[in-house]
Amino acid sequence: SSSSPSSSSSTPVQSREKLDSYAVSQTLWGWASLQHHPQQETLDLLEDKVEKNLNRLQPTNIANTLWAFARLGHTPKMPLLHALEEQSEAKGISRLSPQNIGEMLWAFGRMDYRPGISFLNEIETRAYAIKEGFSARDVSNTIWAYGKLSALPGSALSSSLEQSVSLNLERFTSQDLVNLLWGYAKLSFVPGGGSPDESTLLLSLYDKVHNQLRSFSGQGVSSLLWAFARLKFNPAVKAGTGAKASSSSSSSSSSS
């Protein structure tokens, strides 16, 4: 939950100076949720405020702040990203929720920032411990991020995330499906194991895609075809359409 976010990008500097670490996090989160893009000067000042209040930020605040910056297309300076990563570990990644994990990893992926092994190991441990709580969006964000970061999770977490995909299959939006399959393809990981054409989970995902094909954007379709081709799964054979897979490797990587 959050306080009502401001919709103005011309907040007086004096007011900004009074913002504490929690208020900065919530302000950024609110703007990003409303898809309101403040002026670059405002983002720079808030980034500076985050840096000055770093020791007061809790892991959930850090996750919200990173997600908001990424959603707004703003990448903080590399030293600050590293400091936020370290602060998350110091304050306890065990406090993060499935949504926090998915959004934090998604943000790092969007910013092309690869966290260290220690951080990724702790995130993986926490994700596995709360695996039952992952929603369709949490799973898709997480798998997309692992693919973007070229960091294949361990077998235990991979299996639990596959189970979450199966349990939440009907809840996946078109963008969730694009992100999920793009992430699996980047990792060259066939969900469900075995050969692509024999994976019941991959077949189920394809059926889900096929049933809501009209809801995908052109870029989404291109990313899906690229993903199926990379996984050596031929949708044309399943659909009997003779369509050829695109060589596109782009993904819109949207998150909410």
CSV table of C-alpha atoms in Angstrom, one decimal:
chain,number,residue,atom,x,y,z
A,1,SER,CA,0.0,0.0,0.0
A,2,SER,CA,1.1,3.6,-0.5
A,3,SER,CA,0.0,7.2,0.3
A,4,SER,CA,-1.6,9.1,-2.6
A,5,PRO,CA,1.2,9.9,-5.0
A,6,SER,CA,1.6,13.4,-6.3
A,7,SER,CA,0.8,13.9,-10.0
A,8,SER,CA,2.9,17.1,-10.3
A,9,SER,CA,6.4,17.2,-11.7
A,10,SER,CA,7.1,20.7,-10.5
A,11,THR,CA,7.3,20.0,-6.7
A,12,PRO,CA,9.2,22.8,-5.1
A,13,VAL,CA,12.8,21.9,-4.1
A,14,GLN,CA,12.1,22.9,-0.5
A,15,SER,CA,9.3,20.3,-0.4
A,16,ARG,CA,11.6,17.7,-1.9
A,17,GLU,CA,14.2,18.4,0.7
A,18,LYS,CA,11.7,17.4,3.4
A,19,LEU,CA,11.0,14.0,1.9
A,20,ASP,CA,12.3,11.1,4.0
A,21,SER,CA,13.5,7.8,2.6
A,22,TYR,CA,10.0,6.2,2.8
A,23,ALA,CA,8.3,9.2,1.2
A,24,VAL,CA,10.8,9.2,-1.7
A,25,SER,CA,10.2,5.5,-2.3
A,26,GLN,CA,6.4,6.0,-2.2
A,27,THR,CA,6.5,9.1,-4.4
A,28,LEU,CA,8.6,7.3,-7.1
A,29,TRP,CA,6.3,4.2,-6.8
A,30,GLY,CA,3.2,6.4,-7.2
A,31,TRP,CA,4.5,8.2,-10.3
A,32,ALA,CA,5.5,5.0,-11.9
A,33,SER,CA,2.2,3.3,-11.1
A,34,LEU,CA,0.3,6.2,-12.6
A,35,GLN,CA,2.7,6.2,-15.6
A,36,HIS,CA,3.5,9.8,-14.9
A,37,HIS,CA,7.0,10.9,-16.0
A,38,PRO,CA,8.4,13.7,-13.9
A,39,GLN,CA,11.1,16.0,-15.2
A,40,GLN,CA,14.6,14.6,-15.3
A,41,GLU,CA,15.7,17.2,-12.8
A,42,THR,CA,13.2,15.9,-10.3
A,43,LEU,CA,14.4,12.3,-10.9
A,44,ASP,CA,18.0,13.3,-10.4
A,45,LEU,CA,17.1,15.1,-7.1
A,46,LEU,CA,15.2,12.1,-5.8
A,47,GLU,CA,18.0,9.8,-6.8
A,48,ASP,CA,20.3,12.1,-4.7
A,49,LYS,CA,17.8,11.9,-1.8
A,50,VAL,CA,17.8,8.1,-2.0
A,51,GLU,CA,21.6,8.1,-1.8
A,52,LYS,CA,21.6,10.4,1.2
A,53,ASN,CA,19.0,8.2,3.1
A,54,LEU,CA,20.4,4.9,2.0
A,55,ASN,CA,20.9,3.5,5.5
A,56,ARG,CA,17.3,4.1,6.4
A,57,LEU,CA,15.9,2.2,3.4
A,58,GLN,CA,14.4,-1.2,4.1
A,59,PRO,CA,14.5,-4.0,1.5
A,60,THR,CA,10.8,-3.4,0.5
A,61,ASN,CA,11.5,0.3,0.0
A,62,ILE,CA,14.6,-0.6,-2.1
A,63,ALA,CA,12.5,-3.0,-4.3
A,64,ASN,CA,9.8,-0.3,-4.8
A,65,THR,CA,12.4,2.4,-5.6
A,66,LEU,CA,14.3,0.2,-8.1
A,67,TRP,CA,11.1,-0.8,-9.8
A,68,ALA,CA,9.9,2.8,-10.0
A,69,PHE,CA,13.2,4.1,-11.5
A,70,ALA,CA,13.2,1.3,-14.1
A,71,ARG,CA,9.5,1.8,-14.9
A,72,LEU,CA,10.2,5.5,-15.4
A,73,GLY,CA,13.2,4.7,-17.7
A,74,HIS,CA,15.7,6.2,-15.2
A,75,THR,CA,18.9,4.3,-14.4
A,76,PRO,CA,20.6,5.5,-11.2
A,77,LYS,CA,24.4,5.8,-11.2
A,78,MET,CA,26.3,2.5,-10.9
A,79,PRO,CA,27.7,3.2,-7.4
A,80,LEU,CA,24.1,3.8,-6.1
A,81,LEU,CA,22.9,0.6,-7.7
A,82,HIS,CA,25.7,-1.3,-6.1
A,83,ALA,CA,24.9,0.3,-2.7
A,84,LEU,CA,21.2,-0.5,-3.0
A,85,GLU,CA,22.2,-4.2,-3.7
A,86,GLU,CA,24.5,-4.2,-0.6
A,87,GLN,CA,21.8,-2.5,1.5
A,88,SER,CA,19.3,-5.1,0.6
A,89,GLU,CA,21.6,-7.9,1.7
A,90,ALA,CA,22.5,-6.0,4.9
A,91,LYS,CA,18.9,-5.3,5.9
A,92,GLY,CA,17.7,-8.8,5.1
A,93,ILE,CA,16.4,-10.2,1.8
A,94,SER,CA,14.3,-12.6,3.9
A,95,ARG,CA,11.9,-9.7,4.3
A,96,LEU,CA,11.0,-9.6,0.6
A,97,SER,CA,7.7,-10.8,-0.8
A,98,PRO,CA,7.3,-12.6,-4.2
A,99,GLN,CA,6.3,-9.3,-5.8
A,100,ASN,CA,9.3,-7.5,-4.3
A,101,ILE,CA,11.6,-10.2,-5.7
A,102,GLY,CA,10.1,-10.2,-9.2
A,103,GLU,CA,10.1,-6.4,-9.4
A,104,MET,CA,13.6,-6.0,-8.0
A,105,LEU,CA,15.1,-8.5,-10.4
A,106,TRP,CA,13.0,-7.1,-13.3
A,107,ALA,CA,14.4,-3.6,-12.5
A,108,PHE,CA,18.0,-4.8,-12.5
A,109,GLY,CA,17.3,-6.5,-15.8
A,110,ARG,CA,15.9,-3.3,-17.3
A,111,MET,CA,18.9,-1.4,-16.1
A,112,ASP,CA,21.4,-3.9,-17.4
A,113,TYR,CA,22.8,-4.2,-13.9
A,114,ARG,CA,23.9,-7.7,-12.9
A,115,PRO,CA,24.0,-8.2,-9.1
A,116,GLY,CA,26.7,-10.3,-7.5
A,117,ILE,CA,26.6,-14.0,-6.8
A,118,SER,CA,25.9,-13.5,-3.1
A,119,PHE,CA,22.9,-11.3,-3.8
A,120,LEU,CA,21.5,-13.8,-6.4
A,121,ASN,CA,22.0,-16.7,-4.0
A,122,GLU,CA,20.1,-15.0,-1.2
A,123,ILE,CA,17.3,-14.0,-3.6
A,124,GLU,CA,17.1,-17.6,-4.8
A,125,THR,CA,16.9,-18.9,-1.3
A,126,ARG,CA,14.2,-16.4,-0.3
A,127,ALA,CA,12.2,-17.1,-3.5
A,128,TYR,CA,12.2,-20.8,-2.9
A,129,ALA,CA,11.2,-20.3,0.7
A,130,ILE,CA,8.1,-18.4,-0.4
A,131,LYS,CA,7.5,-20.2,-3.7
A,132,GLU,CA,3.8,-20.8,-3.0
A,133,GLY,CA,3.1,-17.0,-3.0
A,134,PHE,CA,4.3,-16.3,-6.6
A,135,SER,CA,1.6,-14.9,-8.9
A,136,ALA,CA,1.6,-15.1,-12.7
A,137,ARG,CA,3.2,-11.6,-12.9
A,138,ASP,CA,5.8,-12.4,-10.2
A,139,VAL,CA,6.9,-15.6,-12.1
A,140,SER,CA,7.0,-13.8,-15.5
A,141,ASN,CA,9.0,-10.9,-14.1
A,142,THR,CA,11.4,-13.3,-12.3
A,143,ILE,CA,12.0,-15.5,-15.3
A,144,TRP,CA,12.4,-12.6,-17.7
A,145,ALA,CA,14.9,-11.0,-15.3
A,146,TYR,CA,16.9,-14.2,-15.0
A,147,GLY,CA,17.0,-14.4,-18.8
A,148,LYS,CA,18.1,-10.8,-19.2
A,149,LEU,CA,20.8,-11.3,-16.6
A,150,SER,CA,21.9,-14.6,-18.1
A,151,ALA,CA,21.6,-16.1,-14.6
A,152,LEU,CA,20.0,-19.6,-14.6
A,153,PRO,CA,18.4,-20.3,-11.2
A,154,GLY,CA,19.1,-23.6,-9.4
A,155,SER,CA,17.0,-26.7,-10.1
A,156,ALA,CA,14.9,-26.4,-6.9
A,157,LEU,CA,13.8,-22.8,-7.7
A,158,SER,CA,13.4,-23.6,-11.4
A,159,SER,CA,11.1,-26.5,-10.6
A,160,SER,CA,9.0,-24.5,-8.1
A,161,LEU,CA,8.6,-21.6,-10.6
A,162,GLU,CA,7.5,-24.1,-13.2
A,163,GLN,CA,4.9,-25.3,-10.7
A,164,SER,CA,3.7,-21.7,-10.2
A,165,VAL,CA,3.4,-21.4,-14.0
A,166,SER,CA,1.2,-24.5,-14.2
A,167,LEU,CA,-1.0,-23.4,-11.2
A,168,ASN,CA,-1.4,-19.8,-12.5
A,169,LEU,CA,-1.6,-20.5,-16.3
A,170,GLU,CA,-5.1,-19.1,-16.7
A,171,ARG,CA,-4.0,-15.8,-15.0
A,172,PHE,CA,-1.1,-15.0,-17.4
A,173,THR,CA,-1.7,-11.9,-19.5
A,174,SER,CA,-0.3,-11.6,-23.0
A,175,GLN,CA,2.6,-9.6,-21.7
A,176,ASP,CA,3.2,-12.1,-18.9
A,177,LEU,CA,3.4,-14.9,-21.6
A,178,VAL,CA,5.8,-12.8,-23.7
A,179,ASN,CA,8.1,-12.1,-20.8
A,180,LEU,CA,8.0,-15.7,-19.5
A,181,LEU,CA,8.8,-17.4,-22.8
A,182,TRP,CA,11.4,-14.8,-23.7
A,183,GLY,CA,13.1,-15.4,-20.4
A,184,TYR,CA,13.1,-19.2,-20.8
A,185,ALA,CA,14.4,-18.8,-24.3
A,186,LYS,CA,17.2,-16.5,-23.3
A,187,LEU,CA,18.3,-19.1,-20.8
A,188,SER,CA,17.8,-21.9,-23.4
A,189,PHE,CA,15.7,-23.6,-20.7
A,190,VAL,CA,12.8,-25.8,-21.7
A,191,PRO,CA,10.1,-25.5,-19.1
A,192,GLY,CA,8.9,-28.8,-18.0
A,193,GLY,CA,12.1,-30.5,-19.1
A,194,GLY,CA,12.7,-33.1,-21.8
A,195,SER,CA,12.5,-32.2,-25.5
A,196,PRO,CA,10.6,-29.1,-26.5
A,197,ASP,CA,7.9,-31.0,-28.4
A,198,GLU,CA,7.3,-33.4,-25.4
A,199,SER,CA,7.2,-30.8,-22.7
A,200,THR,CA,3.6,-30.7,-21.5
A,201,LEU,CA,4.1,-27.3,-19.8
A,202,LEU,CA,5.6,-25.8,-23.0
A,203,LEU,CA,2.6,-27.2,-25.0
A,204,SER,CA,0.2,-25.7,-22.4
A,205,LEU,CA,1.9,-22.3,-22.8
A,206,TYR,CA,1.7,-22.5,-26.5
A,207,ASP,CA,-2.0,-23.4,-26.3
A,208,LYS,CA,-2.5,-20.4,-24.0
A,209,VAL,CA,-0.7,-18.1,-26.5
A,210,HIS,CA,-2.6,-19.5,-29.5
A,211,ASN,CA,-6.0,-19.0,-27.7
A,212,GLN,CA,-5.3,-15.3,-27.1
A,213,LEU,CA,-3.3,-14.5,-30.1
A,214,ARG,CA,-5.3,-11.4,-31.0
A,215,SER,CA,-4.3,-9.8,-27.7
A,216,PHE,CA,-0.6,-9.7,-28.6
A,217,SER,CA,1.2,-6.7,-30.1
A,218,GLY,CA,3.3,-7.0,-33.2
A,219,GLN,CA,6.4,-6.9,-31.1
A,220,GLY,CA,5.0,-9.4,-28.7
A,221,VAL,CA,4.3,-11.9,-31.5
A,222,SER,CA,7.8,-11.3,-32.9
A,223,SER,CA,9.3,-12.0,-29.4
A,224,LEU,CA,7.2,-15.2,-29.0
A,225,LEU,CA,8.2,-16.5,-32.4
A,226,TRP,CA,11.9,-15.9,-31.6
A,227,ALA,CA,11.4,-17.6,-28.2
A,228,PHE,CA,9.8,-20.7,-29.7
A,229,ALA,CA,12.5,-20.9,-32.4
A,230,ARG,CA,15.3,-20.6,-29.8
A,231,LEU,CA,13.6,-23.3,-27.8
A,232,LYS,CA,13.4,-25.4,-31.0
A,233,PHE,CA,9.6,-25.6,-30.6
A,234,ASN,CA,7.8,-25.2,-33.9
A,235,PRO,CA,4.4,-23.5,-33.5
A,236,ALA,CA,3.8,-24.0,-37.2
A,237,VAL,CA,3.7,-27.8,-36.7
A,238,LYS,CA,1.3,-27.5,-33.8
A,239,ALA,CA,-1.0,-25.0,-35.5
A,240,GLY,CA,-0.6,-26.4,-39.0
A,241,THR,CA,-0.2,-22.8,-40.4
A,242,GLY,CA,3.2,-23.1,-42.0
A,243,ALA,CA,4.3,-19.9,-40.2
A,244,LYS,CA,8.0,-19.3,-39.9
A,245,ALA,CA,9.6,-18.2,-36.7
A,246,SER,CA,11.2,-14.8,-36.7
A,247,SER,CA,14.8,-14.2,-35.8
A,248,SER,CA,13.9,-11.2,-33.7
A,249,SER,CA,15.4,-11.3,-30.2
A,250,SER,CA,13.6,-8.3,-28.7
A,251,SER,CA,11.3,-8.2,-25.8
A,252,SER,CA,9.1,-5.3,-24.6
A,253,SER,CA,9.8,-6.5,-21.0
A,254,SER,CA,6.9,-4.6,-19.6
A,255,SER,CA,6.1,-4.9,-15.9
A,256,SER,CA,3.3,-3.6,-13.8
